[in-house]
């Protein structure tokens, strides 16, 4: 089994992922990492059922996991299933930081879709990637740790590297 | 009349309505929601909620979306509500035309409309090669 893509995408499984990335990378398993402490169980289950059906149509297996348990679950699958081709989808940047702290080994991170609009204080890094100060700090830490962070919505797009030094929030 | 909301990636919904009006009457009680890339899920949900409310005259609203698993469909599914809101994915022109023909019939329910549009949309997908094969077989 190999980890082929790690992506932040607030929309989780949607057209760009299921129609764009899954066939391009021949993904067979998606780990969806969405730490949803504030949502009630019925909302979470309805959302998961929707994701399961979408993945079934796209012929890809899906597994749901929280960021803290991701490294252990990923490693378990790595050892049990040598043929799987894996993509990890994070619903937010904070989840990546939590998973990294919990031991996730990461060399690349694709910034797919994320719009932080909870407060006025946000920074647009790319067309469809707008972050909070906390997100910016987390992404900066990832870059400092040697992770290649880039923006690439679809396979046909060229990779645009995230360079914290280019932004006003860099300190 | 049962309301219609057509939500798609980009302007496909606008084009579908424009194409439908070449064939049938102007479409009343129908709203398009083109989903663009730069809106957050929360903003899209708010947009969709407003569209549903504006089209619901009491007999419910049928949402037509393009791709199951895509953003317009994912957002719409969060509004599923018994006999008031249903979501049909895979929208095509036959489906839109059928909805226009029958949604104001007396006693038409949202569920009946959704099923009829689904079946009609499926019937509209044909492969000419197969028909030719049947004739020559």
Short mmCIF file of C-alpha atoms in Angstrom, two decimals:
data_model
loop_
_atom_site.label_atom_id
_atom_site.label_comp_id
_atom_site.label_asym_id
_atom_site.label_seq_id
_atom_site.Cartn_x
_atom_site.Cartn_y
_atom_site.Cartn_z
CA UNK A 1 0.00 0.00 0.00
CA UNK A 2 1.26 3.48 -0.72
CA UNK A 3 0.21 6.95 0.32
CA UNK A 4 -0.14 8.85 -2.93
CA UNK A 5 -1.79 12.12 -1.97
CA UNK A 6 -2.57 14.19 1.09
CA UNK A 7 -4.95 17.06 0.51
CA UNK A 8 -6.81 19.72 2.46
CA UNK A 9 -10.31 20.02 1.05
CA UNK A 10 -13.16 21.54 2.98
CA UNK A 11 -15.63 19.92 0.60
CA UNK A 12 -14.02 16.51 1.21
CA UNK A 13 -15.15 14.15 -1.56
CA UNK A 14 -16.51 16.25 -4.41
CA UNK A 15 -16.09 16.47 -8.18
CA UNK A 16 -12.42 17.51 -8.18
CA UNK A 17 -11.52 14.61 -5.93
CA UNK A 18 -13.76 11.83 -7.24
CA UNK A 19 -13.63 12.67 -10.94
CA UNK A 20 -10.21 14.37 -11.04
CA UNK A 21 -7.75 12.85 -8.56
CA UNK A 22 -9.11 9.38 -7.87
CA UNK A 23 -8.85 8.08 -11.46
CA UNK A 24 -5.64 10.04 -12.15
CA UNK A 25 -3.76 8.49 -9.23
CA UNK A 26 -5.74 5.23 -9.37
CA UNK A 27 -6.71 5.73 -5.74
CA UNK A 28 -8.41 2.74 -4.11
CA UNK A 29 -8.85 4.03 -0.56
CA UNK A 30 -9.62 7.50 0.81
CA UNK A 31 -9.14 8.33 4.47
CA UNK A 32 -11.50 11.19 5.32
CA UNK A 33 -10.23 13.16 8.31
CA UNK A 34 -12.91 15.48 9.60
CA UNK A 35 -12.77 16.32 13.30
CA UNK A 36 -16.39 17.32 13.85
CA UNK A 37 -16.69 17.75 17.59
CA UNK A 38 -19.30 20.48 17.24
CA UNK A 39 -21.73 18.54 15.02
CA UNK A 40 -24.38 16.15 16.28
CA UNK A 41 -24.28 12.44 15.46
CA UNK A 42 -27.19 12.48 13.00
CA UNK A 43 -25.55 15.20 10.90
CA UNK A 44 -22.23 13.34 10.89
CA UNK A 45 -23.89 10.06 9.91
CA UNK A 46 -25.92 11.70 7.10
CA UNK A 47 -22.77 13.34 5.74
CA UNK A 48 -20.86 10.07 5.91
CA UNK A 49 -23.63 8.19 4.14
CA UNK A 50 -23.52 10.77 1.36
CA UNK A 51 -19.73 10.41 1.08
CA UNK A 52 -19.99 6.59 1.08
CA UNK A 53 -22.48 6.67 -1.81
CA UNK A 54 -20.35 9.12 -3.80
CA UNK A 55 -17.27 6.95 -3.28
CA UNK A 56 -19.21 3.81 -4.21
CA UNK A 57 -20.15 5.42 -7.54
CA UNK A 58 -16.50 6.42 -8.08
CA UNK A 59 -15.47 2.85 -7.14
CA UNK A 60 -13.20 3.84 -4.27
CA UNK A 61 -13.24 2.65 -0.66
CA UNK A 62 -13.63 5.27 2.07
CA UNK A 63 -12.73 5.21 5.74
CA UNK A 64 -13.43 7.89 8.34
CA UNK A 65 -10.91 8.67 11.03
CA UNK A 66 -10.06 11.55 13.36
CA UNK A 67 -6.72 13.27 13.00
CA UNK A 68 -5.22 11.88 16.21
CA UNK A 69 -5.94 8.27 15.27
CA UNK A 70 -4.94 8.66 11.61
CA UNK A 71 -1.24 7.72 11.92
CA UNK A 72 -1.99 4.44 13.71
CA UNK A 73 -4.84 3.54 11.37
CA UNK A 74 -2.80 4.39 8.30
CA UNK A 75 0.15 2.32 9.50
CA UNK A 76 -2.14 -0.61 10.24
CA UNK A 77 -3.55 -0.49 6.73
CA UNK A 78 -0.05 -0.08 5.31
CA UNK A 79 1.03 -3.31 6.89
CA UNK A 80 -2.16 -5.25 6.15
CA UNK A 81 -2.85 -4.19 2.58
CA UNK A 82 0.15 -3.80 0.27
CA UNK A 83 -1.92 -3.15 -2.86
CA UNK A 84 -4.04 -0.18 -1.72
CA UNK A 85 -3.38 3.25 -3.19
CA UNK A 86 -4.29 5.80 -0.56
CA UNK A 87 -5.36 9.41 -0.46
CA UNK A 88 -5.88 11.34 2.79
CA UNK A 89 -8.44 14.13 2.74
CA UNK A 90 -8.42 16.65 5.56
CA UNK A 91 -11.38 18.99 6.03
CA UNK A 92 -9.12 21.70 7.47
CA UNK A 93 -5.53 22.74 8.00
CA UNK A 94 -5.71 22.25 11.76
CA UNK A 95 -6.41 18.55 11.23
CA UNK A 96 -3.14 18.18 9.31
CA UNK A 97 -1.22 19.85 12.12
CA UNK A 98 -2.86 17.58 14.70
CA UNK A 99 -2.16 14.44 12.66
CA UNK A 100 1.47 15.50 12.16
CA UNK A 101 1.89 16.00 15.89
CA UNK A 102 0.31 12.58 16.43
CA UNK A 103 3.02 11.04 14.25
CA UNK A 104 1.83 11.25 10.64
CA UNK A 105 4.77 11.09 8.27
CA UNK A 106 4.20 13.67 5.56
CA UNK A 107 6.35 14.72 2.62
CA UNK A 108 3.77 16.62 0.53
CA UNK A 109 0.51 18.45 1.14
CA UNK A 110 -1.87 19.49 -1.61
CA UNK A 111 -3.94 22.58 -0.85
CA UNK A 112 -7.20 21.88 -2.66
CA UNK A 113 -10.17 23.89 -1.43
CA UNK A 114 -10.53 25.77 1.84
CA UNK A 115 -12.29 29.03 2.57
CA UNK A 116 -11.95 30.37 6.08
CA UNK A 117 -14.76 32.87 6.50
CA UNK A 118 -15.49 32.72 10.20
CA UNK A 119 -14.03 36.16 10.82
CA UNK A 120 -12.86 39.09 8.69
CA UNK A 121 -9.28 38.27 9.42
CA UNK A 122 -8.33 35.85 6.70
CA UNK A 123 -5.70 35.65 4.00
CA UNK A 124 -6.19 34.39 0.47
CA UNK A 125 -3.20 32.21 -0.40
CA UNK A 126 -4.61 30.99 -3.71
CA UNK A 127 -7.88 31.26 -5.69
CA UNK A 128 -9.78 28.78 -3.55
CA UNK A 129 -7.62 28.66 -0.46
CA UNK A 130 -8.23 31.27 2.21
CA UNK A 131 -6.82 30.78 5.68
CA UNK A 132 -6.90 32.09 9.25
CA UNK A 133 -3.76 33.24 11.08
CA UNK A 134 -3.69 29.91 12.90
CA UNK A 135 -3.90 28.01 9.58
CA UNK A 136 -1.13 30.16 8.17
CA UNK A 137 1.10 29.39 11.17
CA UNK A 138 0.35 25.66 10.82
CA UNK A 139 1.21 25.67 7.11
CA UNK A 140 4.39 27.63 7.83
CA UNK A 141 5.41 25.05 10.43
CA UNK A 142 4.84 22.28 7.89
CA UNK A 143 7.08 24.03 5.36
CA UNK A 144 9.75 24.51 8.04
CA UNK A 145 9.49 20.80 8.83
CA UNK A 146 10.34 20.02 5.21
CA UNK A 147 6.85 19.29 3.87
CA UNK A 148 6.32 20.39 0.29
CA UNK A 149 3.09 22.42 0.47
CA UNK A 150 1.50 23.32 -2.85
CA UNK A 151 -1.78 24.39 -4.44
CA UNK A 152 -3.11 22.12 -7.17
CA UNK A 153 -6.91 21.84 -7.50
CA UNK A 154 -6.81 19.32 -10.37
CA UNK A 155 -4.14 17.06 -11.91
CA UNK A 156 -4.07 19.19 -15.06
CA UNK A 157 -3.08 22.29 -13.06
CA UNK A 158 0.58 22.93 -12.37
CA UNK A 159 1.72 22.88 -8.77
CA UNK A 160 2.04 26.31 -7.14
CA UNK A 161 4.30 26.15 -4.12
CA UNK A 162 3.24 27.76 -0.88
CA UNK A 163 6.05 30.03 0.26
CA UNK A 164 5.23 31.73 3.59
CA UNK A 165 7.80 34.45 2.92
CA UNK A 166 5.63 35.84 0.13
CA UNK A 167 2.80 36.81 2.47
CA UNK A 168 2.32 39.72 4.87
CA UNK A 169 1.56 37.43 7.77
CA UNK A 170 5.00 35.88 7.64
CA UNK A 171 6.97 36.70 10.76
CA UNK B 1 -46.97 24.22 -8.45
CA UNK B 2 -43.97 22.31 -7.17
CA UNK B 3 -40.88 24.52 -7.20
CA UNK B 4 -37.70 23.72 -9.08
CA UNK B 5 -34.14 24.57 -8.14
CA UNK B 6 -31.40 23.53 -10.54
CA UNK B 7 -27.93 23.54 -8.98
CA UNK B 8 -24.87 22.62 -11.03
CA UNK B 9 -21.17 23.14 -11.43
CA UNK B 10 -20.79 26.54 -13.08
CA UNK B 11 -23.39 27.81 -15.54
CA UNK B 12 -24.68 24.44 -16.72
CA UNK B 13 -27.98 25.08 -14.91
CA UNK B 14 -28.43 28.43 -16.64
CA UNK B 15 -27.75 26.84 -20.02
CA UNK B 16 -30.21 24.01 -19.30
CA UNK B 17 -33.00 26.45 -18.51
CA UNK B 18 -32.15 28.50 -21.58
CA UNK B 19 -32.24 25.37 -23.73
CA UNK B 20 -35.51 24.22 -22.15
CA UNK B 21 -37.22 27.51 -22.97
CA UNK B 22 -36.38 26.96 -26.65
CA UNK B 23 -38.65 23.95 -26.50
CA UNK B 24 -41.25 24.77 -23.89
CA UNK B 25 -42.79 27.85 -22.25
CA UNK B 26 -40.91 30.24 -20.00
CA UNK B 27 -40.13 28.44 -16.78
CA UNK B 28 -42.00 29.86 -13.84
CA UNK B 29 -41.17 29.04 -10.26
CA UNK B 30 -37.71 27.79 -11.18
CA UNK B 31 -34.37 29.08 -9.96
CA UNK B 32 -30.85 28.23 -11.00
CA UNK B 33 -27.92 28.06 -8.59
CA UNK B 34 -24.58 28.01 -10.45
CA UNK B 35 -21.98 26.74 -8.03
CA UNK B 36 -18.69 28.55 -8.43
CA UNK B 37 -15.38 27.51 -6.91
CA UNK B 38 -14.73 30.48 -4.68
CA UNK B 39 -17.63 30.05 -2.25
CA UNK B 40 -17.30 28.22 1.05
CA UNK B 41 -19.72 25.37 1.85
CA UNK B 42 -21.46 27.58 4.43
CA UNK B 43 -22.01 30.35 1.88
CA UNK B 44 -23.32 27.83 -0.65
CA UNK B 45 -25.69 26.39 1.94
CA UNK B 46 -27.05 29.85 2.65
CA UNK B 47 -27.51 30.47 -1.08
CA UNK B 48 -29.29 27.14 -1.51
CA UNK B 49 -31.55 27.69 1.50
CA UNK B 50 -32.63 31.04 0.10
CA UNK B 51 -33.34 29.47 -3.31
CA UNK B 52 -35.43 26.66 -1.80
CA UNK B 53 -37.46 29.05 0.33
CA UNK B 54 -38.11 31.37 -2.59
CA UNK B 55 -39.43 28.54 -4.79
CA UNK B 56 -41.55 26.71 -2.23
CA UNK B 57 -45.22 27.61 -2.65
CA UNK B 58 -46.23 24.94 -0.18
CA UNK B 59 -46.08 21.89 -2.44
CA UNK B 60 -42.37 21.39 -2.02
CA UNK B 61 -39.27 21.87 -4.10
CA UNK B 62 -37.39 19.45 -6.32
CA UNK B 63 -33.66 20.18 -6.58
CA UNK B 64 -31.99 18.93 -9.74
CA UNK B 65 -28.20 18.57 -9.55
CA UNK B 66 -25.62 17.45 -12.08
CA UNK B 67 -23.26 15.01 -10.41
CA UNK B 68 -23.90 12.82 -7.39
CA UNK B 69 -20.94 13.32 -5.04
CA UNK B 70 -20.21 16.76 -6.49
CA UNK B 71 -20.56 19.96 -4.49
CA UNK B 72 -24.02 21.05 -5.74
CA UNK B 73 -25.38 17.62 -4.91
CA UNK B 74 -23.58 17.40 -1.55
CA UNK B 75 -24.88 20.79 -0.48
CA UNK B 76 -28.43 20.04 -1.69
CA UNK B 77 -28.63 16.74 0.19
CA UNK B 78 -28.34 18.58 3.47
CA UNK B 79 -31.79 20.09 2.74
CA UNK B 80 -33.62 16.78 2.17
CA UNK B 81 -36.92 17.07 3.96
CA UNK B 82 -39.72 14.53 3.60
CA UNK B 83 -42.42 15.77 1.25
CA UNK B 84 -40.98 19.29 1.04
CA UNK B 85 -37.51 18.94 -0.50
CA UNK B 86 -36.06 16.14 -2.64
CA UNK B 87 -32.86 15.96 -4.65
CA UNK B 88 -32.45 14.29 -8.05
CA UNK B 89 -28.95 14.07 -9.49
CA UNK B 90 -27.77 13.54 -13.07
CA UNK B 91 -29.86 16.39 -14.48
CA UNK B 92 -30.32 16.46 -18.24
CA UNK B 93 -32.57 18.33 -20.65
CA UNK B 94 -35.27 15.62 -20.87
CA UNK B 95 -35.51 15.68 -17.07
CA UNK B 96 -35.95 19.45 -16.97
CA UNK B 97 -38.55 19.36 -19.74
CA UNK B 98 -40.51 16.60 -18.02
CA UNK B 99 -40.53 18.58 -14.77
CA UNK B 100 -41.94 21.58 -16.64
CA UNK B 101 -44.69 19.47 -18.21
CA UNK B 102 -46.06 17.82 -15.11
CA UNK B 103 -45.20 19.72 -11.95
CA UNK B 104 -48.36 21.85 -11.97
CA UNK B 105 -50.72 18.90 -12.51
CA UNK B 106 -53.44 18.63 -9.84
CA UNK B 107 -52.56 16.20 -7.04
CA UNK B 108 -48.97 15.85 -8.24
CA UNK B 109 -46.76 15.16 -5.24
CA UNK B 110 -43.07 15.94 -4.88
CA UNK B 111 -42.25 12.25 -4.67
CA UNK B 112 -44.22 11.46 -7.85
CA UNK B 113 -42.56 14.33 -9.70
CA UNK B 114 -39.09 13.21 -8.59
CA UNK B 115 -39.67 9.62 -9.70
CA UNK B 116 -41.24 10.63 -13.00
CA UNK B 117 -38.33 12.98 -13.79
CA UNK B 118 -35.78 10.34 -12.85
CA UNK B 119 -37.42 7.75 -15.13
CA UNK B 120 -37.84 10.20 -17.99
CA UNK B 121 -34.25 11.39 -17.66
CA UNK B 122 -33.03 7.79 -17.85
CA UNK B 123 -35.21 7.04 -20.89
CA UNK B 124 -33.64 10.03 -22.61
CA UNK B 125 -30.23 8.36 -22.54
CA UNK B 126 -29.93 6.11 -25.58
CA UNK B 127 -27.12 4.68 -27.64
CA UNK B 128 -27.81 4.85 -31.36
CA UNK B 129 -25.47 1.92 -32.05
CA UNK B 130 -27.62 -0.33 -29.84
CA UNK B 131 -30.78 0.62 -31.75
CA UNK B 132 -29.06 -0.11 -35.02
CA UNK B 133 -27.88 -3.45 -33.63
CA UNK B 134 -31.47 -4.40 -32.71
CA UNK B 135 -32.73 -3.58 -36.19
CA UNK B 136 -30.03 -5.52 -38.02
CA UNK B 137 -30.04 -8.51 -35.62
#
